[in-house]
Amino acid sequence: MELTTVWFALIAGLWIGYFCLEGFDFGVGMLLPVLARDDRERRVMINTIGPVWDGNEVWLLVAGGATFAAFPEWYATLFSGFYLPLLLILVALIVRGLSFEYRHKRDEAEWKARWDLAIIFGSIVPSLLWGVAFANIVAGVPIDADKEFTGNLLTLLNPFGLLGGIVMLTLFATHGAMFIALKTDGEIRHRARALAVRVGAVAAVLAVVFLVWTQARTGSLASAVAFAAAALLLLGGLVAAQAGREGWAFAGTFLTIGLAVAGLFLALFPDVMPSTTDAAFSLTTTNAASTAYTLKVMTWVAVFFTPIVLGYQAWTYWVFRKRISVHHIPTAKLAEVSR
């Protein structure tokens, strides 16, 4: 197997990891005003992702860095052509990170409410825009002979791209509700499980439409298998949630997102960014790649460091595996006394 194909698969794996892990982070954030009834329940929801959200974002950083090193032409065209959506995603992620750090600095309800809005904003915007971006990458965008994007923001906001954004938004909301049901106890757990089933049913319908549309436009046999498996696993996850099996339900949405993203990359291959202007202008794993020497060095670095990173992140999830509930959260008055 050529190293260009290996690195295409590795980058796909990094994006799969990012969406599967950061996906429930985003879901928890966007459901903050829906599931929580008071500040203690909001704190419970935030605490479910508190130990892991920043580690989950490492997948995004590594995916971007790997794309820059392995496929510099892809990186250049993508980040210049999608500059505004990616900038909005970056701003949203920064605001979201600040929210987690500053929300607890003061006890005033108004202060916390403002940071809660920032968490919600920082969760919805990336979820929606990542879906729009990946839908357009797979479907193709106008690229000229100089490998430059010739469209604009409105070019990306086409029906297919917008559907991709809505699908990712609803899938992440379902994934986040499943995670809350898995990680909490008490009333919030039951509300999250019920909401996961309702939102998941909507997500399933939208996802089937989007994946069938994707398959019809640019799919392959491999992508069809991945899409079909993703649909079945989502249905299985919803059935498990209905039966109160939160672990299996969360595994279902986790694998659904992973297989759906894998299917998108399988539908994309061997292109990395198709051109709708002329197929000859498309960026592929061959014409967008770095030199063979660069890829070889990167491969050895990946072989050495990847197990370390995976091991550390798995250990983090194991340490913080227990459920939490409102009785673990002191009231504001008790918290004041404890300080």
XYZ file of C-alpha atoms in Angstrom:
339
model
C 0.000 0.000 0.000
C 1.341 3.450 -0.909
C 2.117 5.865 1.897
C -0.273 8.414 0.400
C -3.115 5.937 0.915
C -1.862 5.122 4.411
C -1.892 8.789 5.378
C -5.296 9.359 3.839
C -6.569 6.529 6.050
C -4.768 7.911 9.115
C -6.233 11.385 8.594
C -9.660 9.811 8.159
C -9.086 7.973 11.450
C -8.176 11.220 13.203
C -11.367 12.910 12.010
C -13.383 9.862 13.044
C -11.845 10.027 16.510
C -12.514 13.749 16.738
C -16.165 13.548 15.750
C -16.882 10.477 17.882
C -15.349 12.046 21.003
C -15.916 15.772 20.527
C -19.363 14.956 19.161
C -20.788 14.112 22.591
C -19.007 17.184 24.025
C -20.878 19.356 21.552
C -24.086 17.473 22.251
C -23.826 18.062 25.985
C -23.190 21.765 25.423
C -26.099 22.342 23.056
C -28.508 20.447 25.351
C -27.603 22.523 28.401
C -30.801 24.631 28.296
C -32.974 21.642 27.356
C -32.111 19.048 29.993
C -30.989 21.066 33.014
C -33.664 22.487 35.326
C -31.385 24.499 37.623
C -27.764 25.481 38.112
C -26.821 22.269 39.919
C -28.052 20.169 36.994
C -26.188 22.420 34.575
C -23.061 21.871 36.644
C -23.650 18.115 36.512
C -23.855 18.244 32.717
C -20.713 20.344 32.397
C -18.850 18.105 34.848
C -19.553 15.034 32.709
C -17.264 16.446 30.023
C -15.044 18.604 32.250
C -12.149 16.119 32.498
C -12.119 15.169 28.800
C -13.287 17.985 26.507
C -9.858 19.569 26.035
C -8.243 16.183 25.391
C -10.863 15.448 22.737
C -9.855 18.597 20.854
C -6.330 17.217 20.462
C -7.729 15.008 17.696
C -8.637 18.134 15.719
C -5.191 19.665 16.152
C -3.462 16.468 15.072
C -5.823 16.049 12.095
C -5.041 19.580 10.915
C -1.307 19.133 11.456
C -1.256 15.765 9.685
C -3.139 17.215 6.713
C -0.651 20.093 6.489
C 2.330 17.731 6.575
C 1.008 14.853 4.453
C -1.150 16.736 1.913
C -0.028 20.388 1.829
C -1.962 21.170 -1.371
C -5.159 19.863 0.232
C -4.478 21.892 3.366
C -3.810 25.074 1.395
C -6.922 24.821 -0.780
C -9.169 23.764 2.101
C -8.088 26.381 4.609
C -8.050 29.231 2.102
C -11.332 28.324 0.421
C -13.157 27.502 3.659
C -11.540 30.355 5.561
C -14.695 32.009 6.943
C -16.451 28.812 8.161
C -13.227 27.568 9.738
C -12.660 30.948 11.370
C -16.166 30.834 12.843
C -15.491 27.319 14.138
C -12.235 28.484 15.723
C -13.900 31.462 17.408
C -16.703 29.238 18.695
C -14.208 26.728 20.116
C -12.228 29.506 21.823
C -15.370 30.992 23.366
C -16.476 27.530 24.476
C -13.131 26.824 26.120
C -13.225 30.151 27.960
C -16.739 29.333 29.155
C -15.635 26.144 30.864
C -12.821 27.989 32.608
C -14.659 31.153 33.691
C -18.209 30.005 34.426
C -17.410 29.015 38.003
C -15.357 32.118 38.849
C -18.376 33.989 40.205
C -21.645 32.844 41.785
C -23.962 35.466 40.246
C -26.741 33.883 38.188
C -26.359 36.467 35.420
C -22.630 35.748 35.117
C -23.237 32.018 34.797
C -26.117 32.517 32.354
C -23.890 34.475 29.988
C -21.205 31.798 30.007
C -23.871 29.124 29.538
C -24.953 30.933 26.359
C -21.330 30.886 25.237
C -21.167 27.120 25.816
C -24.345 26.622 23.794
C -23.049 28.870 20.988
C -19.657 27.166 21.067
C -21.314 23.768 20.673
C -23.964 24.449 18.033
C -21.848 26.494 15.603
C -18.999 23.968 15.153
C -21.433 21.049 14.910
C -23.372 22.738 12.122
C -20.376 24.117 10.215
C -18.331 20.911 10.359
C -21.244 19.133 8.707
C -21.503 21.814 6.021
C -17.750 21.686 5.405
C -17.473 17.908 5.082
C -20.552 17.652 2.893
C -18.984 20.133 0.476
C -15.596 18.417 0.580
C -17.157 15.120 -0.431
C -19.530 16.579 -3.036
C -16.876 18.818 -4.554
C -16.342 22.570 -4.825
C -15.184 24.873 -7.627
C -11.388 24.584 -7.931
C -9.395 25.994 -10.850
C -6.253 24.757 -12.570
C -4.086 26.495 -9.962
C -5.744 24.409 -7.215
C -7.490 27.462 -5.810
C -11.072 27.588 -4.537
C -13.075 29.966 -6.753
C -16.364 30.008 -4.845
C -17.541 31.927 -1.787
C -19.492 31.335 1.392
C -22.797 31.082 -0.478
C -21.258 28.353 -2.628
C -20.908 26.221 0.499
C -24.422 26.972 1.759
C -26.084 24.758 -0.834
C -28.917 22.312 -0.004
C -26.569 19.323 0.235
C -24.139 21.183 2.494
C -26.889 22.533 4.747
C -28.418 19.073 5.082
C -25.002 17.747 6.074
C -24.788 20.420 8.757
C -28.234 19.627 10.164
C -27.483 15.894 10.159
C -24.272 16.403 12.108
C -26.034 18.746 14.523
C -28.811 16.246 15.295
C -26.424 13.293 15.492
C -24.236 15.142 17.985
C -27.291 16.126 20.019
C -28.335 12.464 20.145
C -24.788 11.391 20.991
C -24.586 13.976 23.764
C -27.930 12.925 25.251
C -26.757 9.297 25.253
C -23.553 10.342 27.015
C -25.446 12.297 29.674
C -27.711 9.298 30.271
C -24.623 7.111 30.617
C -22.698 9.452 32.927
C -25.409 10.789 35.249
C -27.961 9.492 37.692
C -31.343 10.652 38.901
C -33.920 12.679 37.002
C -31.479 14.151 34.514
C -30.478 10.649 33.454
C -34.068 9.704 32.610
C -34.745 12.980 30.816
C -31.582 12.561 28.743
C -32.482 9.013 27.753
C -35.985 10.021 26.674
C -34.676 13.005 24.726
C -32.025 10.860 23.023
C -34.735 8.614 21.602
C -36.802 11.537 20.297
C -33.914 13.486 18.786
C -32.341 10.275 17.530
C -35.462 9.405 15.552
C -35.246 12.761 13.756
C -31.511 12.334 13.238
C -32.055 8.853 11.779
C -34.472 10.116 9.123
C -32.255 13.048 8.158
C -29.116 10.890 8.154
C -30.653 8.283 5.858
C -31.665 10.994 3.380
C -28.198 12.557 3.486
C -26.284 9.277 3.199
C -28.445 8.034 0.329
C -27.928 11.377 -1.426
C -24.169 11.127 -0.836
C -24.079 7.571 -2.133
C -25.982 8.572 -5.262
C -23.631 11.483 -5.955
C -20.209 10.022 -5.332
C -20.481 6.751 -3.434
C -18.689 3.435 -3.806
C -19.453 -0.101 -2.665
C -17.304 0.393 0.427
C -19.072 3.624 1.362
C -22.472 1.960 0.839
C -21.540 -0.780 3.325
C -20.319 1.802 5.859
C -23.478 3.916 5.479
C -25.769 0.900 5.835
C -23.938 -0.254 8.959
C -24.133 3.270 10.416
C -27.904 3.380 9.879
C -28.416 -0.023 11.516
C -26.250 0.892 14.492
C -28.153 4.127 15.039
C -31.425 2.227 15.112
C -29.869 -0.309 17.471
C -28.686 2.499 19.730
C -32.174 3.988 19.893
C -33.679 0.606 20.751
C -31.070 0.131 23.481
C -31.830 3.587 24.890
C -35.546 2.812 24.920
C -34.749 -0.342 26.889
C -32.599 1.567 29.386
C -29.292 0.073 28.210
C -27.298 3.306 28.165
C -23.915 1.704 27.571
C -25.086 -0.069 24.420
C -27.004 3.027 23.345
C -23.907 5.210 23.602
C -21.842 2.590 21.769
C -24.463 2.662 19.012
C -24.241 6.412 18.431
C -20.447 6.315 18.803
C -20.121 3.688 16.076
C -22.792 5.373 13.964
C -20.807 8.595 13.780
C -17.565 6.707 13.204
C -18.940 4.637 10.329
C -20.768 7.596 8.771
C -17.562 9.659 8.696
C -15.617 6.653 7.432
C -18.197 6.297 4.666
C -17.679 9.927 3.662
C -13.938 9.367 3.331
C -14.519 6.141 1.398
C -16.825 8.020 -0.965
C -14.170 10.717 -1.337
C -11.170 8.441 -2.045
C -8.937 8.701 -4.085
C -9.799 12.395 -4.246
C -9.162 14.586 -1.243
C -11.021 17.581 -2.665
C -12.951 17.095 -5.914
C -13.351 19.989 -8.345
C -16.784 20.734 -9.774
C -15.176 23.017 -12.366
C -13.267 20.229 -14.091
C -12.449 16.762 -12.805
C -8.886 17.271 -14.034
C -8.463 20.037 -11.424
C -9.413 17.778 -8.499
C -6.958 17.285 -5.661
C -6.112 13.636 -5.128
C -4.010 11.588 -2.734
C -1.312 11.696 -5.416
C -1.133 15.279 -6.641
C -1.776 16.855 -3.241
C 0.747 14.785 -1.261
C 4.118 15.615 0.240
C 7.309 13.878 -0.850
C 7.832 10.210 -0.126
C 10.611 11.057 2.356
C 8.318 13.352 4.348
C 5.616 10.704 4.508
C 8.115 8.075 5.601
C 9.409 10.228 8.480
C 5.849 11.052 9.534
C 4.937 7.377 9.539
C 7.692 6.512 12.009
C 6.671 9.414 14.251
C 3.059 8.221 14.167
C 4.046 4.633 14.955
C 5.906 5.794 18.059
C 3.620 8.481 19.493
C 0.112 7.300 18.576
C -0.017 4.412 21.116
C 1.142 6.802 23.856
C -1.592 9.323 23.121
C -4.274 6.638 22.828
C -3.148 5.005 26.058
C -3.218 8.276 27.974
C -6.665 9.219 26.716
C -8.058 5.755 27.479
C -6.635 6.034 31.007
C -8.361 9.427 31.433
C -11.741 8.005 30.494
C -11.210 5.061 32.818
C -10.368 7.293 35.788
C -13.469 9.449 35.266
C -15.814 6.606 34.368
C -18.273 6.849 37.300
C -21.699 8.459 37.190
C -22.363 11.799 38.837
C -25.594 13.434 40.031
C -26.789 16.547 41.794
C -25.899 15.171 45.232
C -22.245 15.417 44.171
C -22.699 19.141 43.519
C -22.749 21.399 46.598
C -25.161 24.296 46.686
C -23.740 27.766 46.148
C -24.011 28.491 49.863
C -22.153 25.337 50.842
C -19.539 26.025 48.186
C -19.036 29.508 49.690
C -18.515 28.020 53.161
C -16.091 25.410 51.827
C -13.890 28.132 50.359
